[in-house]
Amino acid sequence: MTNPFFSPSTLPYSLPPFAEVRDEHYLPAFERGMEEQLAEVAAIAANPEAATVENTLVPLEASGQLLERVANVFFNKSSADSSDFTNELEEQLAPRLAAHGDAITLDPMLYARISALYEAREAVTDAETRYLVERHHTEFTLAGAGLPDADKEKLREYNQRLSTLTTRFEKNLLADTNELAVVVDDVAELDGLGAGEISSAAAAAAERGLDGKYLVTLVLPTGHPWLAQLTNRGLRERIMTASRARGIRGNEHDNRELVLEITRLRAERARLLGFDSHAAYVTADETARTPQAVADMLGRLAPAAARNARAEQAELEAIAGHPIEAWDWAFYTEKVRTAKYDVDTAAMRPWLEAERVLRDGVFHAATKLYGVTFTERDDLVAYHPDARVFEVHDEDGTGVGLYVLDLFTRDSKRGGAWMNPLVSQNRLLQHPVVVVNNLNVPKPAAGEPSLLTFDEVTTFFHEFGHALHGLFARVTYPKFAGTNVFRDFVEFPSQVNEMWMLWPEVVTNYAVHHETGEPLPQQLIDRLHASEQFNQGFSTSEYLAAALLDQAWHRIDADDTVDDVARFEADALAAVGLNNPAVPTRYASTYFAHTFSGGYDAGYYSYIWSEALDADTVEWFTENGGLTRANGDRFRQRLLGVGGSKDPLEAFRDFRGRDARIEPLLKRRGLNQPEASR
């Protein structure tokens, strides 16, 4: 059988031919793809003519198309539908792909050509092309292209070892997350859950051969959505304890030694590259620029967040009648929310049916803002039966791209929610665009509706914001496609998209009771808005704890000796006043996928850094009429559409007319009050 990766797809929008792909196709395609790209790069580097954009950067941008085709498909599969085969192949490929990347970025002849272009960049008249020259030069320089040969060899060793370790971390985390799922024997222990959640737990147990029992599968963060509903305190504690045990049980999936080795090697590599720490190395090529800028922002927020959390804790303990533990917080938060605002988010689930949220909420808001429409393509096959394919059209009927939605959790899917490209748009190669959203919503029993939590709806809108960023970007060069922007900017468009979840003409369109057809009462929507700052002390504190922990791990010097993960965590959180036992960090180190396997190393601060831009942008939309085509067109053309083809803060200024202000963020999170306002 012909390997389907060896030729470009002939399907609409170059959708990968998933129906033809077999496990045995991946490795040969990776090997040929790497071989082809190295030959392409060698030809560029050996060109005897003086370097030009046309003979250096254009062919460099066009190189590696086979490798990109197979990598996009394989790494989507390894995240969303893994198996023993994908786990083993990913671990086998990790050091080889790292070495392949180094063979390109550390090529001295190629770097000399890029440097020559950089020195003459002012002669390049096209702004996107000039930015391309600047980005390539910066990235090659930061990657070590200018190092002496002996240091380059050491750098290669670091990169290959780190790729192996981070891959192993992710594999261990998925295995421990599955193993630590909590088995419940008696349905009475699930008191507080809805019928749909109970049937989902029964179905999850049955899938593992545990007929007659119930299974609470863990989610990526420390907390779990069901902790807000379960009345059984003992079960809540079991779930929280299981979640926090990931990676520290002394078994084959223990991640503690990996955390120590990963952070040590990152620090050593940073020193080799001329930086004081890995955080300094990372932020040098982000909008933050320095770890101190990150520390200043997080440090400004942490004291007020911790203070507000303590005030919230006092309220919870008053209603609970006993000291609050970590597994109690969500449960009593809902009781206080109900008492203060008459809002019970768990009771909203019958109004949050997934299909209506998708079509009449997520898609509806995009249609109103951007004029795009969505048509399901049942004739197009994705990589898993649960993954659905939608074609996106502009108002004039022009095709925009394909959107793939993979909504439900399964044992083979890693935790969390994310967007990734399957085909990245660019004009140079005339590539269309195909993007995927993965979420982890529990799959309902057969014939039952999928009823979402309030937080899951928020996540849905958030991840679709990433998808729109990928779908709408119209750039010339592959490097700038879609979400290929600075990491501390990439969350901004997705966070902005969350604002439409409770926008009047959106929420009234999708929040309809799945049985009665009754709309969500307007009084409840009003109370939701009134309670927006409620529990922000907790949510800000648990996020900041993770962000500051990430920074602490990556600000260590190469000479620092860390040998105890738990002690390092405790000291790091105590140093910033975020060590309240009732408010655990969103992720502890051994299950902190973002920073130890997910590409957010020294970058987890990005969410709140981007949120400053988001809060300022939400203010702009609100002041300018909200959900209108004029507003959507401006945001699409000046921000989403440019992808990574210009400095992101310049793009923000093009849209907003000025730099962002932090005050809207402080107001949103209740951090602008001298005392906690409750």
Coordinates of C-alpha atoms in Angstrom, one line a residue, residues 51-285:
A51 CA 22.0 35.4 0.1
T52 CA 18.6 36.8 -0.9
V53 CA 15.2 36.2 0.6
E54 CA 14.3 34.4 -2.6
N55 CA 17.2 31.9 -2.5
T56 CA 17.4 31.5 1.2
L57 CA 14.3 32.2 3.3
V58 CA 11.7 31.3 0.7
P59 CA 13.1 27.8 0.1
L60 CA 13.7 27.4 3.9
E61 CA 10.1 28.2 4.5
A62 CA 9.0 25.8 1.8
S63 CA 11.2 22.9 3.2
G64 CA 10.0 20.0 5.2
Q65 CA 6.4 19.6 3.8
L66 CA 6.3 15.8 4.1
L67 CA 7.7 16.1 7.7
E68 CA 5.0 18.6 8.6
R69 CA 2.2 16.5 7.1
V70 CA 3.1 13.4 9.1
A71 CA 4.0 15.3 12.3
N72 CA 0.7 17.2 12.4
V73 CA -1.2 14.0 12.1
F74 CA 0.9 11.9 14.4
F75 CA 1.2 14.4 17.3
N76 CA -2.5 15.1 17.2
K77 CA -3.1 11.3 17.4
S78 CA -0.6 10.9 20.2
S79 CA -2.4 13.5 22.3
A80 CA -6.0 12.8 21.4
D81 CA -6.0 9.0 20.8
S82 CA -2.8 7.5 22.1
S83 CA -1.9 3.9 22.3
D84 CA 1.1 1.8 23.3
F85 CA 2.3 2.2 19.7
T86 CA 2.1 6.0 19.7
N87 CA 3.7 6.2 23.1
E88 CA 6.6 4.0 22.0
L89 CA 7.1 5.8 18.7
E90 CA 6.9 9.2 20.3
E91 CA 9.6 8.3 22.7
Q92 CA 11.7 6.9 19.9
L93 CA 11.2 9.9 17.7
A94 CA 11.7 12.6 20.4
P95 CA 15.6 12.7 20.4
R96 CA 15.7 12.1 16.6
L97 CA 13.4 15.1 15.9
A98 CA 15.4 17.2 18.4
A99 CA 18.6 16.3 16.5
H100 CA 16.9 17.0 13.2
G101 CA 16.0 20.5 14.4
D102 CA 19.5 21.1 15.6
A103 CA 20.9 20.0 12.3
I104 CA 19.1 22.9 10.7
T105 CA 19.4 25.7 13.3
L106 CA 23.0 24.9 14.1
D107 CA 24.2 24.8 10.4
P108 CA 26.9 27.5 10.2
M109 CA 26.6 28.1 6.5
L110 CA 22.8 28.6 6.8
Y111 CA 23.2 30.9 9.7
A112 CA 25.8 33.0 7.8
R113 CA 23.2 33.5 5.0
I114 CA 20.5 34.4 7.5
S115 CA 22.9 36.8 9.2
A116 CA 23.8 38.5 5.9
L117 CA 20.1 39.0 5.2
Y118 CA 19.6 40.4 8.7
E119 CA 22.4 42.9 8.3
A120 CA 20.7 44.1 5.0
R121 CA 17.1 43.9 6.3
E122 CA 16.4 47.6 5.9
A123 CA 16.5 47.1 2.1
V124 CA 13.6 44.7 2.3
T125 CA 10.5 46.8 1.5
D126 CA 7.7 44.3 2.3
A127 CA 7.0 44.5 6.1
E128 CA 6.0 40.8 6.5
T129 CA 9.2 39.7 4.7
R130 CA 11.4 42.0 6.7
Y131 CA 9.8 40.6 9.9
L132 CA 10.5 37.1 8.6
V133 CA 14.2 38.0 8.3
E134 CA 14.2 39.4 11.8
R135 CA 12.4 36.4 13.3
H136 CA 14.6 33.8 11.6
H137 CA 17.8 35.6 12.8
T138 CA 16.5 35.9 16.3
E139 CA 15.4 32.3 16.5
F140 CA 18.6 30.9 15.0
T141 CA 20.7 33.0 17.4
L142 CA 18.7 32.0 20.5
A143 CA 18.9 28.4 19.3
G144 CA 22.7 28.6 19.5
A145 CA 23.6 29.0 15.9
G146 CA 26.5 31.3 16.8
L147 CA 28.1 29.0 19.4
P148 CA 31.5 27.4 18.9
D149 CA 31.4 23.8 17.6
A150 CA 32.2 22.2 21.0
D151 CA 29.3 24.1 22.6
K152 CA 27.0 23.1 19.7
E153 CA 27.7 19.5 20.4
K154 CA 26.9 19.9 24.1
L155 CA 23.7 21.8 23.1
R156 CA 22.6 18.9 20.9
E157 CA 23.0 16.5 23.8
Y158 CA 20.9 18.8 26.0
N159 CA 18.2 19.1 23.4
Q160 CA 18.0 15.4 22.7
R161 CA 17.9 14.4 26.4
L162 CA 15.3 17.0 27.2
S163 CA 13.0 15.9 24.4
T164 CA 13.2 12.3 25.7
L165 CA 12.5 13.4 29.3
T166 CA 9.5 15.7 28.5
T167 CA 8.0 12.9 26.3
R168 CA 8.4 10.5 29.2
F169 CA 6.8 13.0 31.6
E170 CA 3.7 13.2 29.5
K171 CA 3.5 9.4 29.1
N172 CA 3.8 8.9 32.8
L173 CA 1.2 11.5 33.6
L174 CA -1.4 10.0 31.3
A175 CA -0.8 6.5 32.8
D176 CA -1.0 7.8 36.4
T177 CA -4.1 9.9 35.6
N178 CA -5.8 6.7 34.3
E179 CA -4.6 4.5 37.1
L180 CA -5.7 6.8 39.9
A181 CA -9.3 7.2 38.7
V182 CA -11.5 6.7 41.7
V183 CA -13.8 3.7 41.9
V184 CA -17.1 4.1 43.7
D185 CA -19.0 1.0 44.7
D186 CA -22.2 2.5 46.0
V187 CA -24.2 5.0 43.9
A188 CA -25.3 6.7 47.2
E189 CA -21.7 8.1 47.5
L190 CA -22.4 10.1 44.3
D191 CA -25.2 12.1 45.9
G192 CA -25.3 15.6 44.5
L193 CA -24.5 14.6 40.9
G194 CA -27.1 14.7 38.2
A195 CA -28.4 11.6 36.5
G196 CA -26.3 12.3 33.4
E197 CA -23.1 12.5 35.4
I198 CA -23.9 9.3 37.3
S199 CA -24.7 7.4 34.1
S200 CA -21.4 8.8 32.7
A201 CA -19.5 7.4 35.7
A202 CA -21.2 4.1 35.3
A203 CA -20.3 4.0 31.6
A204 CA -16.7 4.9 32.4
A205 CA -16.6 2.0 34.9
A206 CA -18.1 -0.4 32.4
E207 CA -15.5 0.5 29.8
R208 CA -12.9 -0.8 32.3
G209 CA -14.9 -4.0 33.1
L210 CA -16.1 -2.6 36.4
D211 CA -19.8 -3.4 35.8
G212 CA -22.1 -2.2 38.6
K213 CA -19.5 0.3 39.8
Y214 CA -18.9 3.9 39.1
L215 CA -15.6 5.6 38.0
V216 CA -14.6 9.2 38.6
T217 CA -11.9 9.9 36.0
L218 CA -9.4 12.6 37.0
V219 CA -8.9 15.8 35.0
L220 CA -5.6 17.7 34.4
P221 CA -5.8 20.3 37.2
T222 CA -5.7 19.5 40.9
G223 CA -9.4 20.1 41.4
H224 CA -12.3 18.3 39.7
P225 CA -15.6 19.7 38.5
W226 CA -17.6 17.2 40.6
L227 CA -16.1 18.4 43.9
A228 CA -18.6 21.3 43.7
Q229 CA -21.5 18.9 43.8
L230 CA -20.6 15.8 45.8
T231 CA -22.1 15.9 49.2
N232 CA -20.0 12.9 50.5
R233 CA -16.9 14.6 52.0
G234 CA -15.0 11.3 52.2
L235 CA -15.3 10.8 48.4
R236 CA -14.3 14.4 47.8
E237 CA -11.2 13.8 49.8
R238 CA -10.5 10.6 47.9
I239 CA -10.7 12.4 44.5
M240 CA -8.5 15.3 45.6
T241 CA -6.0 12.9 47.2
A242 CA -5.8 10.8 44.0
S243 CA -5.3 13.9 41.9
R244 CA -2.5 15.1 44.0
A245 CA -0.8 11.7 44.1
R246 CA 0.0 11.8 40.4
G247 CA 3.7 11.4 39.7
I248 CA 4.7 10.9 43.4
R249 CA 3.8 7.3 44.2
G250 CA 7.3 5.8 43.7
N251 CA 6.1 3.6 40.9
E252 CA 7.2 3.4 37.3
H253 CA 5.2 6.6 36.5
D254 CA 6.9 8.7 39.2
N255 CA 7.8 12.1 37.7
R256 CA 9.9 13.6 40.5
E257 CA 13.3 12.6 39.1
L258 CA 12.2 13.8 35.7
V259 CA 11.2 17.2 37.1
L260 CA 14.7 17.6 38.8
E261 CA 16.6 16.5 35.7
I262 CA 14.5 18.6 33.3
T263 CA 14.9 21.8 35.3
R264 CA 18.7 21.1 35.8
L265 CA 19.3 20.5 32.1
R266 CA 17.3 23.6 31.1
A267 CA 19.3 25.7 33.5
E268 CA 22.6 24.3 32.1
R269 CA 21.5 24.8 28.6
A270 CA 20.5 28.4 29.3
R271 CA 23.9 29.1 30.7
L272 CA 25.6 27.6 27.6
L273 CA 23.4 30.0 25.5
G274 CA 24.5 33.0 27.6
F275 CA 21.5 33.4 29.9
D276 CA 21.3 33.5 33.7
S277 CA 18.4 31.1 33.8
H278 CA 16.0 29.2 31.6
A279 CA 13.3 31.8 32.4
A280 CA 15.7 34.5 31.1
Y281 CA 16.3 32.5 27.9
V282 CA 12.5 32.0 27.3
T283 CA 11.3 35.5 28.0
A284 CA 14.0 37.0 25.9
D285 CA 11.8 36.0 22.9

